[in-house]
PDB file of C-alpha atoms in Angstrom:
ATOM      1  CA  MET K   1      21.896  40.337 -22.201  1.00  0.00           C
ATOM      2  CA  ARG K   2      24.356  38.475 -19.994  1.00  0.00           C
ATOM      3  CA  PHE K   3      22.693  39.980 -16.895  1.00  0.00           C
ATOM      4  CA  CYS K   4      19.306  38.619 -18.077  1.00  0.00           C
ATOM      5  CA  ASN K   5      20.798  35.137 -18.569  1.00  0.00           C
ATOM      6  CA  ILE K   6      22.237  35.159 -15.024  1.00  0.00           C
ATOM      7  CA  ILE K   7      18.874  36.207 -13.556  1.00  0.00           C
ATOM      8  CA  TYR K   8      17.043  33.610 -15.649  1.00  0.00           C
ATOM      9  CA  SER K   9      19.514  30.895 -14.580  1.00  0.00           C
ATOM     10  CA  SER K  10      19.156  31.881 -10.912  1.00  0.00           C
ATOM     11  CA  ILE K  11      15.369  31.828 -11.107  1.00  0.00           C
ATOM     12  CA  SER K  12      15.408  28.456 -12.900  1.00  0.00           C
ATOM     13  CA  ALA K  13      17.704  26.971 -10.255  1.00  0.00           C
ATOM     14  CA  ALA K  14      15.525  28.316  -7.424  1.00  0.00           C
ATOM     15  CA  LEU K  15      12.377  26.889  -9.005  1.00  0.00           C
ATOM     16  CA  LEU K  16      14.062  23.529  -9.517  1.00  0.00           C
ATOM     17  CA  LEU K  17      15.142  23.408  -5.863  1.00  0.00           C
ATOM     18  CA  ALA K  18      11.660  24.392  -4.696  1.00  0.00           C
ATOM     19  CA  MET K  19       9.957  21.605  -6.635  1.00  0.00           C
ATOM     20  CA  PRO K  20       8.958  18.596  -4.546  1.00  0.00           C
ATOM     21  CA  LEU K  21      10.722  15.321  -5.122  1.00  0.00           C
ATOM     22  CA  THR K  22       8.794  13.041  -7.409  1.00  0.00           C
ATOM     23  CA  ALA K  23       7.493   9.974  -5.684  1.00  0.00           C
ATOM     24  CA  GLU K  24       8.377   6.578  -7.047  1.00  0.00           C
ATOM     25  CA  TYR K  25       5.399   4.778  -5.518  1.00  0.00           C
ATOM     26  CA  SER K  26       2.274   3.532  -7.260  1.00  0.00           C
ATOM     27  CA  VAL K  27      -1.340   3.473  -6.084  1.00  0.00           C
ATOM     28  CA  PRO K  28      -3.098   0.091  -6.226  1.00  0.00           C
ATOM     29  CA  GLU K  29      -6.383   0.430  -8.090  1.00  0.00           C
ATOM     30  CA  ARG K  30      -9.772  -0.545  -6.656  1.00  0.00           C
ATOM     31  CA  GLY K  31     -10.567  -4.180  -7.230  1.00  0.00           C
ATOM     32  CA  THR K  32      -6.947  -5.338  -7.483  1.00  0.00           C
ATOM     33  CA  LYS K  33      -5.571  -8.224  -5.441  1.00  0.00           C
ATOM     34  CA  GLU K  34      -2.780  -6.012  -4.158  1.00  0.00           C
ATOM     35  CA  ARG K  35      -5.159  -3.376  -2.785  1.00  0.00           C
ATOM     36  CA  SER K  36      -7.335  -6.043  -1.137  1.00  0.00           C
ATOM     37  CA  ALA K  37      -4.316  -7.773   0.392  1.00  0.00           C
ATOM     38  CA  MET K  38      -2.988  -4.494   1.825  1.00  0.00           C
ATOM     39  CA  LEU K  39      -6.352  -3.524   3.306  1.00  0.00           C
ATOM     40  CA  ASP K  40      -6.842  -7.031   4.722  1.00  0.00           C
ATOM     41  CA  ALA K  41      -3.457  -6.762   6.478  1.00  0.00           C
ATOM     42  CA  VAL K  42      -4.601  -3.586   8.235  1.00  0.00           C
ATOM     43  CA  ARG K  43      -8.145  -4.890   8.765  1.00  0.00           C
ATOM     44  CA  ALA K  44      -6.854  -7.706  11.014  1.00  0.00           C
ATOM     45  CA  HIS K  45      -5.511  -5.109  13.483  1.00  0.00           C
ATOM     46  CA  ALA K  46      -8.554  -2.863  13.141  1.00  0.00           C
ATOM     47  CA  GLU K  47     -10.985  -5.681  13.878  1.00  0.00           C
ATOM     48  CA  GLU K  48      -8.953  -6.840  16.870  1.00  0.00           C
ATOM     49  CA  GLN K  49      -9.127  -3.361  18.412  1.00  0.00           C
ATOM     50  CA  LEU K  50     -12.403  -1.995  17.032  1.00  0.00           C
ATOM     51  CA  GLY K  51     -14.427  -5.184  16.613  1.00  0.00           C
ATOM     52  CA  ALA K  52     -15.680  -6.750  13.395  1.00  0.00           C
ATOM     53  CA  PRO K  53     -16.811  -6.046  10.776  1.00  0.00           C
ATOM     54  CA  ILE K  54     -14.681  -3.173   9.474  1.00  0.00           C
ATOM     55  CA  GLU K  55     -14.530  -1.445   6.126  1.00  0.00           C
ATOM     56  CA  PHE K  56     -12.222   1.408   5.181  1.00  0.00           C
ATOM     57  CA  VAL K  57     -12.436   4.765   3.544  1.00  0.00           C
ATOM     58  CA  VAL K  58      -9.084   4.925   1.766  1.00  0.00           C
ATOM     59  CA  TYR K  59      -7.411   8.320   1.843  1.00  0.00           C
ATOM     60  CA  ASP K  60      -4.007   7.188   0.616  1.00  0.00           C
ATOM     61  CA  LEU K  61      -2.571   3.820  -0.383  1.00  0.00           C
ATOM     62  CA  ARG K  62       0.963   3.594  -1.756  1.00  0.00           C
ATOM     63  CA  VAL K  63       3.277   0.810  -2.918  1.00  0.00           C
ATOM     64  CA  ASP K  64       6.926   0.770  -3.895  1.00  0.00           C
ATOM     65  CA  GLY K  65       8.309  -2.715  -4.344  1.00  0.00           C
ATOM     66  CA  ARG K  66       7.940  -4.520  -1.038  1.00  0.00           C
ATOM     67  CA  PHE K  67       6.973  -1.439   1.007  1.00  0.00           C
ATOM     68  CA  GLY K  68       3.565   0.134   1.441  1.00  0.00           C
ATOM     69  CA  PHE K  69       1.754   2.911   3.279  1.00  0.00           C
ATOM     70  CA  ALA K  70      -1.939   3.252   4.088  1.00  0.00           C
ATOM     71  CA  SER K  71      -3.930   6.185   5.449  1.00  0.00           C
ATOM     72  CA  LEU K  72      -7.482   5.086   6.196  1.00  0.00           C
ATOM     73  CA  GLN K  73     -10.661   5.696   8.172  1.00  0.00           C
ATOM     74  CA  ALA K  74     -12.210   2.619   9.772  1.00  0.00           C
ATOM     75  CA  GLN K  75     -15.994   2.375   9.813  1.00  0.00           C
ATOM     76  CA  ARG K  76     -18.763  -0.187   9.977  1.00  0.00           C
ATOM     77  CA  PRO K  77     -20.051  -1.520   6.624  1.00  0.00           C
ATOM     78  CA  GLY K  78     -22.176   1.012   4.818  1.00  0.00           C
ATOM     79  CA  GLY K  79     -20.536   3.961   6.576  1.00  0.00           C
ATOM     80  CA  GLY K  80     -21.661   3.273  10.131  1.00  0.00           C
ATOM     81  CA  ALA K  81     -19.790   5.049  12.898  1.00  0.00           C
ATOM     82  CA  ILE K  82     -17.766   3.055  15.409  1.00  0.00           C
ATOM     83  CA  ASP K  83     -18.463   3.748  19.083  1.00  0.00           C
ATOM     84  CA  LEU K  84     -14.939   3.685  20.490  1.00  0.00           C
ATOM     85  CA  TYR K  85     -16.269   3.162  24.025  1.00  0.00           C
ATOM     86  CA  ALA K  86     -17.890  -0.120  22.931  1.00  0.00           C
ATOM     87  CA  THR K  87     -14.779  -1.599  21.283  1.00  0.00           C
ATOM     88  CA  PRO K  88     -12.615  -4.482  22.456  1.00  0.00           C
ATOM     89  CA  GLY K  89      -9.645  -2.095  22.547  1.00  0.00           C
ATOM     90  CA  PHE K  90     -11.393   0.245  24.986  1.00  0.00           C
ATOM     91  CA  LYS K  91     -12.539  -2.648  27.161  1.00  0.00           C
ATOM     92  CA  GLU K  92      -8.969  -4.022  27.252  1.00  0.00           C
ATOM     93  CA  GLY K  93      -7.477  -0.592  27.964  1.00  0.00           C
ATOM     94  CA  THR K  94      -5.508  -0.286  24.721  1.00  0.00           C
ATOM     95  CA  LEU K  95      -7.667   2.483  23.190  1.00  0.00           C
ATOM     96  CA  GLU K  96      -8.290   5.824  24.875  1.00  0.00           C
ATOM     97  CA  PRO K  97     -11.082   7.576  22.950  1.00  0.00           C
ATOM     98  CA  ASP K  98     -10.596  10.896  24.771  1.00  0.00           C
ATOM     99  CA  PHE K  99      -7.050  11.099  23.412  1.00  0.00           C
ATOM    100  CA  MET K 100      -7.611   9.765  19.889  1.00  0.00           C
ATOM    101  CA  ASP K 101      -8.434  11.202  16.494  1.00  0.00           C
ATOM    102  CA  GLY K 102     -11.413   8.882  16.058  1.00  0.00           C
ATOM    103  CA  THR K 103     -10.882   5.805  13.928  1.00  0.00           C
ATOM    104  CA  SER K 104      -8.293   7.196  11.536  1.00  0.00           C
ATOM    105  CA  MET K 105      -5.524   4.703  10.847  1.00  0.00           C
ATOM    106  CA  GLN K 106      -2.116   4.696   9.262  1.00  0.00           C
ATOM    107  CA  ALA K 107       0.049   1.682   8.583  1.00  0.00           C
ATOM    108  CA  LEU K 108       3.482   0.919   7.228  1.00  0.00           C
ATOM    109  CA  LEU K 109       3.357  -2.368   5.381  1.00  0.00           C
ATOM    110  CA  ARG K 110       5.832  -4.852   3.979  1.00  0.00           C
ATOM    111  CA  ARG K 111       5.259  -7.475   1.333  1.00  0.00           C
ATOM    112  CA  SER K 112       6.438 -10.978   2.086  1.00  0.00           C
ATOM    113  CA  GLY K 113       5.989 -13.023  -1.064  1.00  0.00           C
ATOM    114  CA  GLU K 114       2.346 -12.490  -2.063  1.00  0.00           C
ATOM    115  CA  THR K 115       1.319 -11.486   1.472  1.00  0.00           C
ATOM    116  CA  TRP K 116       1.174  -7.969   2.885  1.00  0.00           C
ATOM    117  CA  VAL K 117       1.907  -7.454   6.581  1.00  0.00           C
ATOM    118  CA  ALA K 118       1.031  -4.309   8.551  1.00  0.00           C
ATOM    119  CA  VAL K 119       4.328  -4.052  10.428  1.00  0.00           C
ATOM    120  CA  HIS K 120       3.691  -0.705  12.133  1.00  0.00           C
ATOM    121  CA  TRP K 121       0.215   0.750  12.551  1.00  0.00           C
ATOM    122  CA  ALA K 122      -1.821   3.120  14.714  1.00  0.00           C
ATOM    123  CA  ILE K 123      -5.496   3.809  15.341  1.00  0.00           C
ATOM    124  CA  GLY K 124      -6.535   7.391  16.083  1.00  0.00           C
ATOM    125  CA  PRO K 125      -3.074   8.948  16.281  1.00  0.00           C
ATOM    126  CA  THR K 126      -2.904  12.672  16.878  1.00  0.00           C
ATOM    127  CA  ASP K 127       0.536  13.094  15.298  1.00  0.00           C
ATOM    128  CA  LEU K 128       2.571  11.862  12.332  1.00  0.00           C
ATOM    129  CA  TRP K 129       4.095   8.969  14.284  1.00  0.00           C
ATOM    130  CA  PHE K 130       5.593   7.460  11.124  1.00  0.00           C
ATOM    131  CA  ALA K 131       7.577  10.619  10.216  1.00  0.00           C
ATOM    132  CA  TYR K 132      10.426   9.266  12.320  1.00  0.00           C
ATOM    133  CA  GLY K 133      14.038   8.702  11.278  1.00  0.00           C
ATOM    134  CA  PRO K 134      14.160   4.883  11.243  1.00  0.00           C
ATOM    135  CA  PHE K 135      10.753   4.622   9.515  1.00  0.00           C
ATOM    136  CA  CYS K 136      11.741   7.314   7.014  1.00  0.00           C
ATOM    137  CA  ARG K 137      14.924   5.466   6.150  1.00  0.00           C
ATOM    138  CA  ARG K 138      13.168   2.126   5.639  1.00  0.00           C
ATOM    139  CA  TYR K 139       9.808   3.239   4.176  1.00  0.00           C
ATOM    140  CA  GLY K 140      11.002   6.526   2.653  1.00  0.00           C
ATOM    141  CA  SER K 141       9.938   5.656  -0.876  1.00  0.00           C
ATOM    142  CA  VAL K 142       6.269   5.591   0.199  1.00  0.00           C
ATOM    143  CA  ILE K 143       6.333   8.374   2.834  1.00  0.00           C
ATOM    144  CA  GLU K 144       9.015  10.744   1.551  1.00  0.00           C
ATOM    145  CA  ASP K 145       6.647  13.726   1.519  1.00  0.00           C
ATOM    146  CA  TYR K 146       6.104  13.267   5.269  1.00  0.00           C
ATOM    147  CA  CYS K 147       9.812  12.763   5.951  1.00  0.00           C
ATOM    148  CA  GLN K 148      11.266  15.951   4.513  1.00  0.00           C
ATOM    149  CA  GLY K 149      13.597  17.397   7.133  1.00  0.00           C
ATOM    150  CA  VAL K 150      13.561  14.237   9.262  1.00  0.00           C
ATOM    151  CA  ASN K 151      16.931  12.614   9.976  1.00  0.00           C
TER     152      ASN K 151
END
């Protein structure tokens, strides 16, 4: 019987260690001021680089206190595709469509009073640029699943 208890305890401990950490963030619901403010903060950068108007397909939007994370796809209203070669960013030399993952976007945001600011953001990245030590330490509560194993 004691042998069974030791095995059971070992299995329980292994399962507990294998479980992912529970996130403390919340997800702003559609139609809320917070969600709109976060998307508007990212939209300003998207429209500067991709041209207006922009709407987003939201893949992930997270908030924990004054920190936020967004994973989005920029598109024209109604689902229209964006021709990267016809964007202000391409014309200015800041976007390189041949080396981008389309119009996907991620942003790390910070709340300042009632205003959200997209502090760090990228359009069309081909890597997890935000899974980086300093970002993980500051924004870890909203990107901890991306930061596992990052110093």
